[in-house]
Amino acid sequence: MNFALLLAPIAALAVIAAPALADEKAQNDGTARSKVKPARLIEFTGDREFLKESSRLRVWRGEVGYTLEVDAAGTPTDCELTEKFRMNYVNDKLCEVLLKHHSFEPAVDDSGAAVESSYEGKLNYLEMREKD
């Protein structure tokens, strides 16, 4: 029996499986990042303002996704829309409303200390109009 023929498939399998095993190990590595309790949304009070600004800017989408960076005090500090509009002005104006009208409980690490984090959300125009 030729061992080279037998070892070739085993070596190929090892090369394919190694990245998957390494990736699984990285997800359960016990780092601080994996132990952070994320920021929790307290409330968003800007439905009316967001609808008004969107109308003024002629935004024609069913929903807008966004990510907010939240500092250790629970204050949103930066905003990025998931699907940006062509004009930066539109992105900036919608983000201004999002930053102004969100409030959060800050994220905490495993020791209970407040830390920076991010929050991902979506606003659906139909749902906001039904509330109004």
Coordinates of C-alpha atoms in Angstrom, one line a residue:
M1 CA 0.0 0.0 0.0
N2 CA 1.3 3.4 -0.9
F3 CA 1.2 5.7 2.2
A4 CA 1.6 8.8 0.1
L5 CA -1.8 8.2 -1.5
L6 CA -3.3 7.6 1.9
L7 CA -1.8 10.7 3.5
A8 CA -2.7 13.1 0.7
P9 CA -6.5 13.2 1.5
I10 CA -5.8 13.4 5.3
A11 CA -3.5 16.4 4.8
A12 CA -6.0 18.1 2.6
L13 CA -8.7 17.6 5.2
A14 CA -6.4 19.1 7.9
V15 CA -5.8 22.2 5.7
I16 CA -9.5 22.7 5.2
A17 CA -10.6 22.1 8.8
A18 CA -7.8 24.1 10.5
P19 CA -9.3 27.6 9.8
A20 CA -12.7 26.5 11.0
L21 CA -11.3 25.1 14.2
A22 CA -9.2 28.3 14.8
D23 CA -12.3 30.4 14.2
E24 CA -14.3 28.5 16.7
K25 CA -11.5 28.9 19.3
A26 CA -11.4 32.6 18.7
Q27 CA -15.1 33.0 19.4
N28 CA -14.8 31.3 22.7
D29 CA -11.4 32.8 23.7
G30 CA -12.7 34.4 26.9
T31 CA -11.6 37.9 25.9
A32 CA -13.2 40.9 27.5
R33 CA -15.0 41.8 24.3
S34 CA -16.9 38.5 24.5
K35 CA -18.0 39.3 28.1
V36 CA -19.3 42.8 27.5
K37 CA -23.0 43.3 28.1
P38 CA -24.1 45.7 25.2
A39 CA -25.6 49.1 25.6
R40 CA -29.4 48.8 26.1
L41 CA -31.8 51.2 24.5
I42 CA -33.9 53.1 27.0
E43 CA -35.9 55.0 24.4
F44 CA -35.9 56.7 21.0
T45 CA -38.0 59.9 21.2
G46 CA -37.4 61.2 17.7
D47 CA -40.1 59.5 15.5
R48 CA -41.8 62.8 14.6
E49 CA -38.5 64.6 14.0
F50 CA -37.0 61.8 12.0
L51 CA -40.2 61.7 9.8
K52 CA -40.1 65.5 9.4
E53 CA -36.4 65.6 8.5
S54 CA -36.8 62.6 6.1
S55 CA -39.7 64.4 4.3
R56 CA -37.7 67.6 4.0
L57 CA -34.7 65.7 2.6
R58 CA -37.0 63.7 0.3
V59 CA -35.9 60.3 1.6
W60 CA -37.8 57.5 -0.1
R61 CA -37.0 54.3 1.7
G62 CA -39.1 51.8 3.6
E63 CA -36.6 51.8 6.5
V64 CA -33.2 53.1 7.6
G65 CA -30.6 51.0 9.3
Y66 CA -28.0 52.6 11.5
T67 CA -25.2 52.0 14.0
L68 CA -24.6 54.3 16.9
E69 CA -21.4 54.4 18.9
V70 CA -22.3 54.8 22.6
D71 CA -19.8 56.1 25.2
A72 CA -19.4 54.8 28.8
A73 CA -22.0 57.2 30.1
G74 CA -24.6 55.9 27.6
T75 CA -24.5 58.9 25.3
P76 CA -24.5 58.2 21.6
T77 CA -21.4 59.9 20.1
D78 CA -21.2 58.8 16.5
C79 CA -23.6 57.5 13.8
E80 CA -23.4 55.7 10.6
L81 CA -26.2 54.7 8.3
T82 CA -26.2 51.1 7.1
E83 CA -27.1 52.1 3.5
K84 CA -25.8 55.5 3.0
F85 CA -27.5 58.1 0.7
R86 CA -25.5 59.6 -2.2
M87 CA -25.4 63.0 -0.5
N88 CA -23.4 63.2 2.7
Y89 CA -25.6 66.0 3.8
V90 CA -28.6 63.7 4.0
N91 CA -26.6 61.1 6.0
D92 CA -25.4 63.8 8.4
K93 CA -28.9 65.3 8.9
L94 CA -30.5 62.0 9.6
C95 CA -27.7 61.0 12.0
E96 CA -28.2 64.3 13.9
V97 CA -31.7 63.3 14.7
L98 CA -30.7 59.8 15.7
L99 CA -27.9 61.0 18.0
K100 CA -30.1 63.6 19.6
H101 CA -33.1 61.4 20.4
H102 CA -31.6 58.1 21.6
S103 CA -30.9 57.3 25.2
F104 CA -29.1 54.2 26.5
E105 CA -28.0 52.3 29.6
P106 CA -24.2 52.0 29.0
A107 CA -22.6 48.7 28.2
V108 CA -20.8 47.0 31.1
D109 CA -17.9 44.6 31.1
D110 CA -17.8 41.4 33.3
S111 CA -16.6 43.4 36.3
G112 CA -19.6 45.8 36.0
A113 CA -17.6 48.8 34.8
A114 CA -19.3 51.0 32.1
V115 CA -17.5 50.7 28.7
E116 CA -18.0 52.1 25.2
S117 CA -20.0 50.0 22.8
S118 CA -22.2 50.2 19.7
Y119 CA -25.9 49.8 19.0
E120 CA -27.5 48.7 15.7
G121 CA -31.0 49.7 14.9
K122 CA -33.6 50.1 12.2
L123 CA -36.4 52.6 11.8
N124 CA -39.4 51.6 9.7
Y125 CA -41.3 54.6 8.2
L126 CA -44.6 52.8 8.1
E127 CA -44.4 51.9 11.8
M128 CA -43.3 55.4 12.8
R129 CA -46.3 56.9 10.8
E130 CA -48.7 54.6 12.5
K131 CA -47.5 55.8 15.9
D132 CA -47.9 59.5 15.0

